[in-house]
PDB file of C-alpha atoms in Angstrom:
ATOM      1  CA  GLN A  32     -29.054  36.215  65.039  1.00 67.00           C
ATOM      2  CA  VAL A  33     -28.317  36.138  61.311  1.00 74.00           C
ATOM      3  CA  ASP A  34     -25.535  38.548  60.452  1.00 90.00           C
ATOM      4  CA  LEU A  35     -25.690  38.444  56.654  1.00 95.00           C
ATOM      5  CA  VAL A  36     -28.454  37.193  54.373  1.00 96.00           C
ATOM      6  CA  GLU A  37     -28.077  36.641  50.635  1.00 97.00           C
ATOM      7  CA  SER A  38     -30.963  36.864  48.207  1.00 97.00           C
ATOM      8  CA  GLY A  39     -31.577  36.998  44.475  1.00 97.00           C
ATOM      9  CA  GLY A  40     -30.339  33.586  43.438  1.00 97.00           C
ATOM     10  CA  GLY A  41     -32.144  31.411  40.953  1.00 97.00           C
ATOM     11  CA  MET A  42     -31.920  29.936  37.485  1.00 98.00           C
ATOM     12  CA  VAL A  43     -30.738  31.994  34.528  1.00 98.00           C
ATOM     13  CA  GLN A  44     -29.918  31.187  30.904  1.00 98.00           C
ATOM     14  CA  PRO A  45     -26.340  31.345  29.644  1.00 98.00           C
ATOM     15  CA  GLY A  46     -25.520  34.919  28.695  1.00 98.00           C
ATOM     16  CA  GLY A  47     -28.076  36.255  31.119  1.00 98.00           C
ATOM     17  CA  SER A  48     -27.714  38.529  34.107  1.00 98.00           C
ATOM     18  CA  LEU A  49     -28.554  38.309  37.767  1.00 98.00           C
ATOM     19  CA  LYS A  50     -28.314  40.562  40.789  1.00 98.00           C
ATOM     20  CA  LEU A  51     -27.566  39.126  44.193  1.00 98.00           C
ATOM     21  CA  SER A  52     -28.009  41.118  47.380  1.00 98.00           C
ATOM     22  CA  CYS A  53     -26.422  40.768  50.792  1.00 97.00           C
ATOM     23  CA  THR A  54     -28.256  42.391  53.675  1.00 96.00           C
ATOM     24  CA  ALA A  55     -26.786  42.902  57.135  1.00 94.00           C
ATOM     25  CA  SER A  56     -28.817  42.344  60.277  1.00 92.00           C
ATOM     26  CA  GLY A  57     -27.555  42.672  63.824  1.00 91.00           C
ATOM     27  CA  VAL A  58     -24.232  44.094  62.639  1.00 90.00           C
ATOM     28  CA  ARG A  59     -23.063  47.361  61.146  1.00 89.00           C
ATOM     29  CA  LEU A  60     -22.280  46.818  57.502  1.00 90.00           C
ATOM     30  CA  GLU A  61     -19.833  49.716  57.548  1.00 90.00           C
ATOM     31  CA  ASP A  62     -17.618  47.774  59.989  1.00 92.00           C
ATOM     32  CA  TYR A  63     -16.826  45.208  57.300  1.00 93.00           C
ATOM     33  CA  GLY A  64     -15.296  44.737  53.959  1.00 95.00           C
ATOM     34  CA  ILE A  65     -17.707  42.458  52.140  1.00 96.00           C
ATOM     35  CA  VAL A  66     -16.411  39.516  50.135  1.00 97.00           C
ATOM     36  CA  TRP A  67     -18.414  37.408  47.711  1.00 98.00           C
ATOM     37  CA  PHE A  68     -17.422  33.756  47.661  1.00 98.00           C
ATOM     38  CA  ARG A  69     -18.808  30.958  45.555  1.00 98.00           C
ATOM     39  CA  GLN A  70     -18.671  27.186  45.677  1.00 98.00           C
ATOM     40  CA  GLY A  71     -19.550  25.154  42.615  1.00 98.00           C
ATOM     41  CA  PRO A  72     -20.467  21.461  42.600  1.00 96.00           C
ATOM     42  CA  GLY A  73     -17.476  19.384  43.620  1.00 95.00           C
ATOM     43  CA  LYS A  74     -15.301  22.475  43.951  1.00 96.00           C
ATOM     44  CA  GLU A  75     -13.715  24.319  46.826  1.00 96.00           C
ATOM     45  CA  ARG A  76     -15.094  27.619  48.010  1.00 96.00           C
ATOM     46  CA  GLU A  77     -13.341  30.515  46.322  1.00 97.00           C
ATOM     47  CA  ALA A  78     -13.190  34.237  46.976  1.00 97.00           C
ATOM     48  CA  VAL A  79     -14.377  36.180  43.936  1.00 98.00           C
ATOM     49  CA  LEU A  80     -14.246  39.877  44.807  1.00 98.00           C
ATOM     50  CA  CYS A  81     -14.463  42.297  47.724  1.00 97.00           C
ATOM     51  CA  ILE A  82     -15.584  45.846  48.442  1.00 97.00           C
ATOM     52  CA  ASN A  83     -14.048  47.937  51.192  1.00 95.00           C
ATOM     53  CA  TRP A  84     -15.408  50.845  53.228  1.00 91.00           C
ATOM     54  CA  LYS A  85     -14.524  53.351  50.510  1.00 92.00           C
ATOM     55  CA  GLY A  86     -16.387  51.385  47.864  1.00 94.00           C
ATOM     56  CA  GLU A  87     -13.188  50.181  46.202  1.00 96.00           C
ATOM     57  CA  THR A  88     -13.298  46.778  44.542  1.00 97.00           C
ATOM     58  CA  THR A  89     -10.684  44.055  44.825  1.00 97.00           C
ATOM     59  CA  TYR A  90     -10.948  41.242  42.284  1.00 98.00           C
ATOM     60  CA  TYR A  91      -9.526  37.911  43.355  1.00 97.00           C
ATOM     61  CA  LYS A  92     -10.452  36.069  40.167  1.00 97.00           C
ATOM     62  CA  ASP A  93      -9.974  37.109  36.559  1.00 97.00           C
ATOM     63  CA  PHE A  94     -13.250  35.525  35.477  1.00 97.00           C
ATOM     64  CA  ALA A  95     -15.114  38.187  37.439  1.00 98.00           C
ATOM     65  CA  LYS A  96     -13.485  41.177  35.772  1.00 97.00           C
ATOM     66  CA  GLY A  97     -15.820  42.794  33.279  1.00 96.00           C
ATOM     67  CA  ARG A  98     -18.728  40.553  34.268  1.00 98.00           C
ATOM     68  CA  PHE A  99     -19.170  40.909  38.033  1.00 98.00           C
ATOM     69  CA  THR A 100     -19.688  44.267  39.711  1.00 98.00           C
ATOM     70  CA  ILE A 101     -19.982  44.819  43.450  1.00 98.00           C
ATOM     71  CA  SER A 102     -21.491  47.852  45.167  1.00 97.00           C
ATOM     72  CA  ARG A 103     -22.493  48.798  48.693  1.00 94.00           C
ATOM     73  CA  ASP A 104     -25.043  51.032  50.347  1.00 93.00           C
ATOM     74  CA  ASP A 105     -24.309  51.252  54.052  1.00 87.00           C
ATOM     75  CA  ALA A 106     -27.454  53.258  54.766  1.00 89.00           C
ATOM     76  CA  LYS A 107     -29.539  50.415  53.342  1.00 93.00           C
ATOM     77  CA  LYS A 108     -27.169  47.846  54.878  1.00 93.00           C
ATOM     78  CA  THR A 109     -26.853  46.067  51.562  1.00 96.00           C
ATOM     79  CA  VAL A 110     -24.143  44.924  49.190  1.00 97.00           C
ATOM     80  CA  ASP A 111     -25.130  43.972  45.672  1.00 98.00           C
ATOM     81  CA  LEU A 112     -23.387  41.691  43.217  1.00 98.00           C
ATOM     82  CA  ARG A 113     -24.383  42.249  39.605  1.00 98.00           C
ATOM     83  CA  MET A 114     -23.414  39.438  37.279  1.00 98.00           C
ATOM     84  CA  SER A 115     -23.692  39.423  33.510  1.00 98.00           C
ATOM     85  CA  ALA A 116     -22.747  37.188  30.592  1.00 98.00           C
ATOM     86  CA  LEU A 117     -23.303  34.232  32.876  1.00 98.00           C
ATOM     87  CA  LYS A 118     -21.853  30.865  31.944  1.00 98.00           C
ATOM     88  CA  PRO A 119     -22.704  27.341  33.087  1.00 98.00           C
ATOM     89  CA  GLU A 120     -19.451  27.295  35.031  1.00 97.00           C
ATOM     90  CA  ASP A 121     -20.796  30.180  37.123  1.00 98.00           C
ATOM     91  CA  THR A 122     -23.258  27.737  38.671  1.00 98.00           C
ATOM     92  CA  ALA A 123     -22.533  27.741  42.392  1.00 98.00           C
ATOM     93  CA  VAL A 124     -23.748  28.669  45.810  1.00 98.00           C
ATOM     94  CA  TYR A 125     -22.817  32.296  46.318  1.00 98.00           C
ATOM     95  CA  TYR A 126     -21.973  33.571  49.793  1.00 98.00           C
ATOM     96  CA  CYS A 127     -21.353  37.019  51.149  1.00 97.00           C
ATOM     97  CA  ALA A 128     -18.964  37.345  54.053  1.00 97.00           C
ATOM     98  CA  GLY A 129     -17.576  40.099  56.225  1.00 95.00           C
ATOM     99  CA  SER A 130     -13.949  40.986  56.858  1.00 92.00           C
ATOM    100  CA  TRP A 131     -13.626  42.914  60.106  1.00 88.00           C
ATOM    101  CA  GLY A 132     -11.917  46.244  59.697  1.00 86.00           C
ATOM    102  CA  ALA A 133     -13.889  47.313  56.624  1.00 89.00           C
ATOM    103  CA  ARG A 134     -11.003  46.271  54.411  1.00 90.00           C
ATOM    104  CA  CYS A 135     -10.231  43.939  51.553  1.00 94.00           C
ATOM    105  CA  LEU A 136      -7.027  41.967  51.819  1.00 93.00           C
ATOM    106  CA  ALA A 137      -4.887  41.748  48.729  1.00 93.00           C
ATOM    107  CA  THR A 138      -5.036  38.019  47.989  1.00 94.00           C
ATOM    108  CA  GLU A 139      -7.546  35.203  48.196  1.00 93.00           C
ATOM    109  CA  ARG A 140      -5.247  33.257  50.510  1.00 92.00           C
ATOM    110  CA  GLU A 141      -5.241  36.117  53.004  1.00 92.00           C
ATOM    111  CA  VAL A 142      -8.932  36.953  52.874  1.00 91.00           C
ATOM    112  CA  LYS A 143     -10.020  33.340  53.406  1.00 89.00           C
ATOM    113  CA  TYR A 144      -8.509  33.499  56.887  1.00 91.00           C
ATOM    114  CA  ASP A 145      -9.870  36.959  57.669  1.00 91.00           C
ATOM    115  CA  ILE A 146     -13.617  36.363  57.507  1.00 93.00           C
ATOM    116  CA  SER A 147     -15.585  37.107  60.677  1.00 93.00           C
ATOM    117  CA  ILE A 148     -19.194  36.606  59.519  1.00 94.00           C
ATOM    118  CA  TRP A 149     -20.876  34.546  56.805  1.00 95.00           C
ATOM    119  CA  GLY A 150     -24.192  34.491  55.049  1.00 96.00           C
ATOM    120  CA  GLN A 151     -26.047  31.243  54.418  1.00 95.00           C
ATOM    121  CA  GLY A 152     -25.568  31.271  50.656  1.00 97.00           C
ATOM    122  CA  THR A 153     -27.875  31.526  47.672  1.00 98.00           C
ATOM    123  CA  GLN A 154     -27.946  29.129  44.721  1.00 98.00           C
ATOM    124  CA  VAL A 155     -27.241  30.395  41.212  1.00 98.00           C
ATOM    125  CA  THR A 156     -27.842  27.948  38.378  1.00 98.00           C
ATOM    126  CA  VAL A 157     -26.890  28.842  34.805  1.00 98.00           C
ATOM    127  CA  SER A 158     -28.432  26.526  32.228  1.00 97.00           C
ATOM    128  CA  ALA A 159     -30.391  26.627  29.001  1.00 91.00           C
TER     129      ALA A 159
END
């Protein structure tokens, strides 16, 4: 059983855009708030943003505001992450994860301990 599967990663030029998708299998997407994490080379995994059952976004990191947009379609069992104005420092493995209760906790510290399911990650590389 694979609960969440990410797709859409790849290589993109600085300033470019990319859409990542997270698809649920074997679980009901509507039971979870979905959090996007990322982990860059030599860095710790960090929570970036979250979408709850109402479609409301919680940003955990300022770098995502204005550049990263999250959306969900429970009928299609997908959550999308649209990224624009990408920078080399955005290079990372991006993970989607589920928070049981269809909610987004207020802080990164809290949400890191609230994850019930994880995807396998998809690599995003930003370079010229």
